[in-house]
Coordinates of C-alpha atoms (C1' of nucleotides) in Angstrom, one line a residue:
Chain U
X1 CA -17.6 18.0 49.4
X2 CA -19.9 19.5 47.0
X3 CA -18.5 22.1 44.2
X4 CA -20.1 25.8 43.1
X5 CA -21.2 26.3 39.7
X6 CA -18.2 28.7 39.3
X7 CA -15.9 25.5 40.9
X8 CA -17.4 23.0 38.3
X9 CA -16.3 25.0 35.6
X10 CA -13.0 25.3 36.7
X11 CA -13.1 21.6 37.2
X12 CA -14.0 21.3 33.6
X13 CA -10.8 22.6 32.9
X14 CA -8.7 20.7 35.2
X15 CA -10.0 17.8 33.7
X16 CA -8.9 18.5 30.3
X17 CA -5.8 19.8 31.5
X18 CA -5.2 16.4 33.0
X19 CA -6.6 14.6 30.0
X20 CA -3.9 16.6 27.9
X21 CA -1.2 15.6 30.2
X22 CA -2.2 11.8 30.1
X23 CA -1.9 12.1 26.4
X24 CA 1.5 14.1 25.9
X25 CA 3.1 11.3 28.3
X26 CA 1.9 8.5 27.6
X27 CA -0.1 9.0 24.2
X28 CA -3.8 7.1 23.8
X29 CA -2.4 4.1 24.9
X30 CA -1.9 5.1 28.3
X31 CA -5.1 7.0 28.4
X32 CA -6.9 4.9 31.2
X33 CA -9.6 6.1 33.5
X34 CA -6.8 5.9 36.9
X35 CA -3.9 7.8 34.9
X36 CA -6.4 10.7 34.0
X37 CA -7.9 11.0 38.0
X38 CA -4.5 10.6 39.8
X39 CA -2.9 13.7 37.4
X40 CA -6.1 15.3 39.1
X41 CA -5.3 14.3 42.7
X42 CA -8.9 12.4 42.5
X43 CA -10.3 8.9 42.4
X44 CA -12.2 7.4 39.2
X45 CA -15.2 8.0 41.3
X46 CA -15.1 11.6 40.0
X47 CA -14.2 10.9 36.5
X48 CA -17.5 8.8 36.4
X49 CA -19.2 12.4 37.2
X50 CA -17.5 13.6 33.8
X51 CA -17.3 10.6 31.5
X52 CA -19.7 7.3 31.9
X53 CA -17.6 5.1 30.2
X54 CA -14.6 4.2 28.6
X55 CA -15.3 5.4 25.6
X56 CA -16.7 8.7 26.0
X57 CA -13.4 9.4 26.9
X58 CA -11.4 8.2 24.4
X59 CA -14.2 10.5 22.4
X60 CA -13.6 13.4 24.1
X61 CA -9.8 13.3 24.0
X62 CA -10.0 12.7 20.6
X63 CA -12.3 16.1 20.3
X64 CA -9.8 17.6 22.7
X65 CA -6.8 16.9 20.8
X66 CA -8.4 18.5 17.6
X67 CA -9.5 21.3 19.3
X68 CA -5.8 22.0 21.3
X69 CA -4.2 21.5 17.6
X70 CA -6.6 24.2 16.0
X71 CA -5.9 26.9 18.7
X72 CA -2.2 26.3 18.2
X73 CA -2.7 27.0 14.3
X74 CA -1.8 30.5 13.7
X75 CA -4.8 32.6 12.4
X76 CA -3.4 34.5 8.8
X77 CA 0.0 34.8 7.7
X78 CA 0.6 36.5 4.5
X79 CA -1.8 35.4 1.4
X80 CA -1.2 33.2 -1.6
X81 CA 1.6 30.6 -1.8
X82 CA 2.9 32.2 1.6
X83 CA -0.3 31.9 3.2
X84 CA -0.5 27.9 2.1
X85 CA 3.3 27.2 2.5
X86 CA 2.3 28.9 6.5
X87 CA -0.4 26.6 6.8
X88 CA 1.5 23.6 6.2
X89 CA 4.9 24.6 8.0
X90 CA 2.3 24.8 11.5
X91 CA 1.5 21.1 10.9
X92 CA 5.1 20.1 11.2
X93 CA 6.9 18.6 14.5
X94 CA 9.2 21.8 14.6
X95 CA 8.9 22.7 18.1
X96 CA 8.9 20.7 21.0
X97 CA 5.0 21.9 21.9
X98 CA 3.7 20.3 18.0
X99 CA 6.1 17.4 18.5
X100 CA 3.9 16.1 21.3
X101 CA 1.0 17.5 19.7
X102 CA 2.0 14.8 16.8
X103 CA 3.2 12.5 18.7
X104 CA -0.6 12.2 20.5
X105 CA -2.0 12.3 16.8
X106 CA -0.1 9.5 15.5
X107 CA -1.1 7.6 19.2
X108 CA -4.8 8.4 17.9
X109 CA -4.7 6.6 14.7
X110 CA -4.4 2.9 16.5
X111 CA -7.1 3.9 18.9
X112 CA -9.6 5.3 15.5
X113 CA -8.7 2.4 13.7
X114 CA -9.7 0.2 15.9
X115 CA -13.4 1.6 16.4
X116 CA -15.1 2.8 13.3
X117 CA -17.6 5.1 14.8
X118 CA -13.9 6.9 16.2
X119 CA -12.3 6.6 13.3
X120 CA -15.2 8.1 11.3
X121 CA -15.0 11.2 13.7
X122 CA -11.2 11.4 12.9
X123 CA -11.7 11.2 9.4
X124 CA -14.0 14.1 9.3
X125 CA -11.6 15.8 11.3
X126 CA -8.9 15.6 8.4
X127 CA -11.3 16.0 5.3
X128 CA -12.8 19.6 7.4
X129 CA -8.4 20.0 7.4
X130 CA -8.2 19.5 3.7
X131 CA -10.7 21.8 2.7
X132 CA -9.4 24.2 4.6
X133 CA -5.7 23.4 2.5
X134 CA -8.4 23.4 -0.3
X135 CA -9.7 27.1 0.4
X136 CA -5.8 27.9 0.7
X137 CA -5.1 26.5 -2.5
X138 CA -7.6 28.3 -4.2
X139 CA -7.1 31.4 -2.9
X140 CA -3.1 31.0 -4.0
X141 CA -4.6 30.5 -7.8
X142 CA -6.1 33.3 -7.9
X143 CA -3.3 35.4 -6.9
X144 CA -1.2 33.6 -9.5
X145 CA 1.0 32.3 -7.7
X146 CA -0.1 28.5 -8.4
X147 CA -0.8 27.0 -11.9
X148 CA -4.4 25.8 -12.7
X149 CA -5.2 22.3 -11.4
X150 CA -7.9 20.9 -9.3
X151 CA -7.7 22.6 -6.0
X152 CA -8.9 19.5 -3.8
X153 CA -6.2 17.1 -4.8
X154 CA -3.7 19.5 -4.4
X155 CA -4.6 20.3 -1.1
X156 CA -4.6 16.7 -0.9
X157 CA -1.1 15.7 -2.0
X158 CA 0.0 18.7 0.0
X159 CA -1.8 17.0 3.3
X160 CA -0.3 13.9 2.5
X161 CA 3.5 15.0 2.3
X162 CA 2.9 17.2 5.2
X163 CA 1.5 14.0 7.2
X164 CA 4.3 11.5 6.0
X165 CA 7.0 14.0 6.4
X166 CA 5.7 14.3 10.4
X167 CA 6.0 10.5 10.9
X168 CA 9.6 10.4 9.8
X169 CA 10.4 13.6 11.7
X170 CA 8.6 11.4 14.4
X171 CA 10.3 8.3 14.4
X172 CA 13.8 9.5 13.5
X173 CA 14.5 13.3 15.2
X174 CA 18.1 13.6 14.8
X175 CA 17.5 12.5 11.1
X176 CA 15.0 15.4 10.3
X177 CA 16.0 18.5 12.2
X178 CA 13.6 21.7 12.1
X179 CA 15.9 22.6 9.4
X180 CA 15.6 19.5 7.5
X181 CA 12.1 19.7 7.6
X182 CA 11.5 23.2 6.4
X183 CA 14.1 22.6 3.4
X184 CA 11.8 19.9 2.6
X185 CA 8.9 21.2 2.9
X186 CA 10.1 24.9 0.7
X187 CA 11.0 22.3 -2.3
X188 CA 7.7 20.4 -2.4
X189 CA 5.8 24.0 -2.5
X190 CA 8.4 25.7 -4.6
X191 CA 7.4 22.5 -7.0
X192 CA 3.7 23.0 -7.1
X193 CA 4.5 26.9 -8.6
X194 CA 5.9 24.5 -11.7
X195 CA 3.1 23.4 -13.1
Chain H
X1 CA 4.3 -34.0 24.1
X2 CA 7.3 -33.1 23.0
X3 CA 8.3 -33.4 18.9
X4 CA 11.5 -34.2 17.0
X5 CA 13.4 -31.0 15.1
X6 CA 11.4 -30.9 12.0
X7 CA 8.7 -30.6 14.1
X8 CA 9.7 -27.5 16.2
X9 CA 10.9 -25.9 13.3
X10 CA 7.5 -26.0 11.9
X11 CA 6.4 -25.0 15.3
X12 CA 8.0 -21.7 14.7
X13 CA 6.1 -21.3 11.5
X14 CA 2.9 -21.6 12.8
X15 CA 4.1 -18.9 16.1
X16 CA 5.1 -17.0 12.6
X17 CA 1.8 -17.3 10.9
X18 CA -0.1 -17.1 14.7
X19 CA 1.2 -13.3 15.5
X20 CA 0.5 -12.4 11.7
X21 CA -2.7 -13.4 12.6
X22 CA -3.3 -11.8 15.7
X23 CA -1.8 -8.3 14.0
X24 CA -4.0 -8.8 11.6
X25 CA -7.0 -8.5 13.7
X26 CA -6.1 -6.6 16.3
X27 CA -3.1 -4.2 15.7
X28 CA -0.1 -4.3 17.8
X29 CA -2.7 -2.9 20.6
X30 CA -4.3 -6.2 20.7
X31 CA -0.8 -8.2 20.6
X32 CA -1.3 -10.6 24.4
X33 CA 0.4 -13.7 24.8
X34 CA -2.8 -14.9 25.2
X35 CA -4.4 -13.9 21.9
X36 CA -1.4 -15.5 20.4
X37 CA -1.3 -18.4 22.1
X38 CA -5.2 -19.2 21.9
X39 CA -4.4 -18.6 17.8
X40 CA -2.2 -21.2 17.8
X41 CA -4.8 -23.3 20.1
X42 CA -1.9 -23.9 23.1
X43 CA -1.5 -22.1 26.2
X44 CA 1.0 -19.3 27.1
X45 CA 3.5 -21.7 28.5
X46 CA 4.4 -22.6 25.0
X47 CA 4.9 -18.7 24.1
X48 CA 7.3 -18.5 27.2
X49 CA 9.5 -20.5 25.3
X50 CA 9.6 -18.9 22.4
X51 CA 9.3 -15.6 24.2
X52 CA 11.1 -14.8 27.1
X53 CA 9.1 -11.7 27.8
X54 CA 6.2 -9.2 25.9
X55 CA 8.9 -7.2 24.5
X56 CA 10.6 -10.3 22.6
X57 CA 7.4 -10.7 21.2
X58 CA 6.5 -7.1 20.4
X59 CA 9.9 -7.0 18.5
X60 CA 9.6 -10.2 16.9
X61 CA 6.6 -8.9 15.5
X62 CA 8.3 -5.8 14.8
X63 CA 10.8 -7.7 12.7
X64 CA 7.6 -9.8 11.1
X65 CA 5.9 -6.9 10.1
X66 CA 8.8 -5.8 7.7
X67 CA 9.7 -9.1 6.6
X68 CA 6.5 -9.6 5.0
X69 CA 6.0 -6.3 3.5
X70 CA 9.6 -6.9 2.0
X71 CA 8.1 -10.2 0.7
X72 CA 5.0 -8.3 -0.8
X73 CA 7.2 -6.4 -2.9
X74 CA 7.1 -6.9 -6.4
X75 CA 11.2 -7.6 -7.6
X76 CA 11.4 -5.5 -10.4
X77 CA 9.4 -3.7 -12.6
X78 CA 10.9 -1.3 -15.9
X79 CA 13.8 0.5 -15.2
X80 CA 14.2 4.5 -14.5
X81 CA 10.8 6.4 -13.2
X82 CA 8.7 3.3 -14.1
X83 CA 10.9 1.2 -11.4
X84 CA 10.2 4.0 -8.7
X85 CA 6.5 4.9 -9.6
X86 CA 6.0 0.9 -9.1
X87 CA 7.8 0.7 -6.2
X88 CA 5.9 3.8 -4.9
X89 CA 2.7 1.9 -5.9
X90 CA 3.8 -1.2 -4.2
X91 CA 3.5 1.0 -0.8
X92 CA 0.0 2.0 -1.0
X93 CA -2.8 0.4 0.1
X94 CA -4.3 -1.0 -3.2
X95 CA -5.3 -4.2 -2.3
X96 CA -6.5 -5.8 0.5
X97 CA -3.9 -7.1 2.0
X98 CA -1.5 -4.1 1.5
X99 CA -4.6 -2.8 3.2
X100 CA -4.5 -4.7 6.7
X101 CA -0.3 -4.7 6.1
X102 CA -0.2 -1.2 6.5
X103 CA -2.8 -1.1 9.0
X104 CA -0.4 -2.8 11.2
X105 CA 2.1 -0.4 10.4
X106 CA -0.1 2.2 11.8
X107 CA -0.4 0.4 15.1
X108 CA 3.0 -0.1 14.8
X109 CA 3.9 3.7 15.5
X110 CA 2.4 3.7 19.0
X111 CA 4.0 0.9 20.0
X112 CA 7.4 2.0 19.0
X113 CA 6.9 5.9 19.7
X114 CA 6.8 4.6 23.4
X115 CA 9.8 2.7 23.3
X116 CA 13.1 4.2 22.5
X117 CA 15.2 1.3 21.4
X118 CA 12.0 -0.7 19.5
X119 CA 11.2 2.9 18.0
X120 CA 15.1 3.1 17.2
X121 CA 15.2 -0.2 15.1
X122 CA 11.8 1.2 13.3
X123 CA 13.3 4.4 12.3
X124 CA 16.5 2.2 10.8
X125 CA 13.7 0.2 8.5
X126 CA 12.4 3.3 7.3
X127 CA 16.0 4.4 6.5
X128 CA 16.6 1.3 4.5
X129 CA 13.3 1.8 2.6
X130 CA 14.4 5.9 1.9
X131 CA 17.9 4.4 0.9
X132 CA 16.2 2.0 -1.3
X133 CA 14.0 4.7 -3.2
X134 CA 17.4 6.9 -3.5
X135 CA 19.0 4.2 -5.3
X136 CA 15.8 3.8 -7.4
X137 CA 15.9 7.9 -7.7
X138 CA 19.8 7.9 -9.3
X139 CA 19.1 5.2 -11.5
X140 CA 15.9 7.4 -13.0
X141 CA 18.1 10.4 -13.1
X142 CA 20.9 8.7 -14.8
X143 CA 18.1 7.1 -17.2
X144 CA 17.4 10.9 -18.1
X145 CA 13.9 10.8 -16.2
X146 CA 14.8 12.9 -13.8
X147 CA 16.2 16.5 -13.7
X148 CA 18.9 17.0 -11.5
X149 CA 18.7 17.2 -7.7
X150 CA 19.8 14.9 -4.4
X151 CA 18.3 11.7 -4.9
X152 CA 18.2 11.7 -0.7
X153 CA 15.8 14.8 -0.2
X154 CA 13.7 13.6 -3.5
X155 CA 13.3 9.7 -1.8
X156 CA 12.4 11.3 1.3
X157 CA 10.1 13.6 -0.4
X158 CA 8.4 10.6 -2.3
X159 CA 8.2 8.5 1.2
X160 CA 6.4 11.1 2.6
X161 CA 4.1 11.6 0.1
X162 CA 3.3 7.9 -0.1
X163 CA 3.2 7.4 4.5
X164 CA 0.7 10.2 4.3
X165 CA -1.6 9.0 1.6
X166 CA -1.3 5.8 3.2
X167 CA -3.2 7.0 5.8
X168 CA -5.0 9.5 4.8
X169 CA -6.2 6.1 2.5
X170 CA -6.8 3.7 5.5
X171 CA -8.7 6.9 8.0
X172 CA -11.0 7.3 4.7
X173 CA -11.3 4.2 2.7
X174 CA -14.5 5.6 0.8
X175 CA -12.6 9.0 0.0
X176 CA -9.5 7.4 -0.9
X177 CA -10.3 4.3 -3.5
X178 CA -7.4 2.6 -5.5
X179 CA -8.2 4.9 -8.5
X180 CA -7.7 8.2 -6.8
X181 CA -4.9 6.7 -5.0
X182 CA -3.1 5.8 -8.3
X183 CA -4.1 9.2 -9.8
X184 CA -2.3 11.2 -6.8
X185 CA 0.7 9.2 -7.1
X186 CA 0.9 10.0 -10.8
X187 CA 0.3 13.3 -10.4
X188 CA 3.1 13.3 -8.0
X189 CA 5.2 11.1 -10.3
X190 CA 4.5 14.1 -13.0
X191 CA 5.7 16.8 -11.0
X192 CA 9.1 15.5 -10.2
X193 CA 9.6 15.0 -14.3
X194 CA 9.3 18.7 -14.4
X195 CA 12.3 20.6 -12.1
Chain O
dC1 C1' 18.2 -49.0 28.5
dC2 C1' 18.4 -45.3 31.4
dA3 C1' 19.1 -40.5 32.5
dT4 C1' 18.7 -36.2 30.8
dT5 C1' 16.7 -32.6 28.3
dC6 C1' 13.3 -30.5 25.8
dA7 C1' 8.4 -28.9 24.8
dC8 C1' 4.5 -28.1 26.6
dA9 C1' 0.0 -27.9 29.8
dC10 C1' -1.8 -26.3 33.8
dA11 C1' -2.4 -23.3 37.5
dA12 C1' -1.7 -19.5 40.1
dC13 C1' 0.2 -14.8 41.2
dA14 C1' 0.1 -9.8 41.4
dA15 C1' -0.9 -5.8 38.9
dC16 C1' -4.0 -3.4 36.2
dT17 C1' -8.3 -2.5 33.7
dG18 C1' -13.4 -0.6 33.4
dT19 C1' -17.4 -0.5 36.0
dT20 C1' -20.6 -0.3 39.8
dA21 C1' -22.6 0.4 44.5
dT22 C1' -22.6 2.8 48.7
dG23 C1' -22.4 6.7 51.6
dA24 C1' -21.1 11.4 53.0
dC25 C1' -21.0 16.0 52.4
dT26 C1' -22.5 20.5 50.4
dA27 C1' -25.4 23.6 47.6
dT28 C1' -29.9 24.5 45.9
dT29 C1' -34.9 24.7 46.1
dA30 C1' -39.5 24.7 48.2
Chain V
dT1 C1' -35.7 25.2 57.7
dA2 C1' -36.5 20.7 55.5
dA3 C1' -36.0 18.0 51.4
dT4 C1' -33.8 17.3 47.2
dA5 C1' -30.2 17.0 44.0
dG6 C1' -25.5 17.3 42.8
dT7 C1' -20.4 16.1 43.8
dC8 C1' -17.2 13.4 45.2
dA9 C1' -14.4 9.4 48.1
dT10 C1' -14.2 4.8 49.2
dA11 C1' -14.5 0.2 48.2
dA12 C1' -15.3 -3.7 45.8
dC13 C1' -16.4 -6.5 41.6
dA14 C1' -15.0 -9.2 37.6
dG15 C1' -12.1 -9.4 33.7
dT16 C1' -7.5 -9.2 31.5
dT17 C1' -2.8 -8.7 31.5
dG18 C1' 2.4 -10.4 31.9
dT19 C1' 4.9 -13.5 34.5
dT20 C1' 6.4 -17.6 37.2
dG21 C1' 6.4 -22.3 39.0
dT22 C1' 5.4 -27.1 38.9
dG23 C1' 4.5 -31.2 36.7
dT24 C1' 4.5 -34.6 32.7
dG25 C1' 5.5 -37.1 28.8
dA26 C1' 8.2 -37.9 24.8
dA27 C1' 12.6 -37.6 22.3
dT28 C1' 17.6 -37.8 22.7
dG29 C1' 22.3 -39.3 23.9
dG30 C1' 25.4 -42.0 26.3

DNA sequence: CCATTCACACAACAACTGTTATGACTATTA
DNA sequence: TAATAGTCATAACAGTTGTTGTGTGAATGG
């Protein structure tokens, strides 16, 4: 049976939808062309409609994930230090919706790894997140609120804690509560206002 | 054919060095009985001995992964912050063959994040390495090198900072060379002189 | 010296993977 | 209205995976 145009956009998004759920259960390495068309009630014959290979959609997930993590980013809180310290608490695996959200990034990094045109892609991905910490940064010296320094490898470091302090959170829950995390997270930024 | 003791026990070395090699290439994603077995240029019915089933060998290799990276570790190097910066240093992917190690590590992730029990034992051998720095922490407190604080959250801190550099490093390997590497972690080093 | 046990090769299995070909059915266009 | 193009199901393919069973030859122990 054939589709409107109106039905093939909806489509689009069922697809997705059903990419995303691949991912939150069973990460990239469960992403296979069978898992993504039976959470769509279909048959592979469709997904071959949508994606031609393999890789296009490992691609596409990958674009998907970094566009699902951006619209769950908050758009301003407060400026300066707050405004940063905001921007870095959003990353964390706080709530059960970022836990998965990290738990599919961390799934990403063997698939990336493993082809360089991907991992290329994903590294762009995190330089276009640094200089947004990098804008951040800036914008917190100028209020005062952060010593002089170069703003890039602050942003940097800050990326870096942030990303190391998910993985932990990760891999050992009861060991890094929300609480635990935030705590964390206060003292690293309360020590960049100590230059 | 079968072989006397000294034999098999040099048997198991070369199963030892075979799975290194395999994770070397190919991640944990790429881990088959088959890769390993045509590695070690003999047939899975040789692994089957050595491993009853996939998930012997993904934990033996588990357990392999963090016995070498223990064995990469420099012993000792100065005492107070020195010891900790080194040890810091020693977790970074400097070299090439910290490089590939901790590419493994990265593979590592999805391969334990989908299993509870292997993701339990991972999350114990980064509790070991945390409890290490915090011992490495007291003693550069009691040197006088650092201020104050519990050693605990500032070894966790310090981790994190490293895990996420790591790869941050290994995504971006032309962003990230040793000497910027190094640089961060001294900055980093810097700011926890100054509570 | 003979029986047992060990260490392995070889082969096959069922399940799963990505990919491709074929055909049917519907919407669009001429 | 007739022809075309788009949208999907169905089925099959070749390759890879973990696992299992059978057989064989050498070392070991009584």
């Amino acid at each position: 049976m054939a589709r409107t145009k109106g039905d093939h956009e909806a489509r689009r998004r069922d697809v997705s939808e059903a990419v995303w759920r691949v991912l939150s259960a069973h990460g990239f390495g469960g992403l296979t062309m069978r898992a993504v068309a039976a959470e769509l009630g279909a048959t592979t014959g469709l997904l071959t409609h949508y994606f031609a290979t393999k890789r296009d959609l490992v691609a596409y997930a990958l674009d998907l994930l970094d566009r699902r993590t951006a619209e769950g980013r908050r758009p301003y809180e407060g400026e300066g230090l707050a405004a940063l310290r905001a921007a870095l608490r959003d990353a964390l695996p706080l709530t059960a919706e970022a836990t998965t959200s990290n738990r599919i990034w961390v799934s990403s990094w063997d698939t990336a790894l493993a082809d360089p045109a991907l991992g290329a892609d994903h590294a762009a991905r995190y330089a276009t997140g640094r200089d947004r910490l990098t804008t951040l940064v800036a914008a917190a010296q100028l209020h005062g609120d952060l010593p002089p320094g170069d703003p890039a490898d602050i942003a940097t470091a800050a990326q870096s804690f942030t990303l190391g302090l998910t993985i932990q959170a990760l891999l050992a829950p009861t060991a890094f509560p929300p609480s635990r995390q935030t705590r964390l997270l206060d003292d690293y930024v309360a020590s960049l206002t100590t230059g």
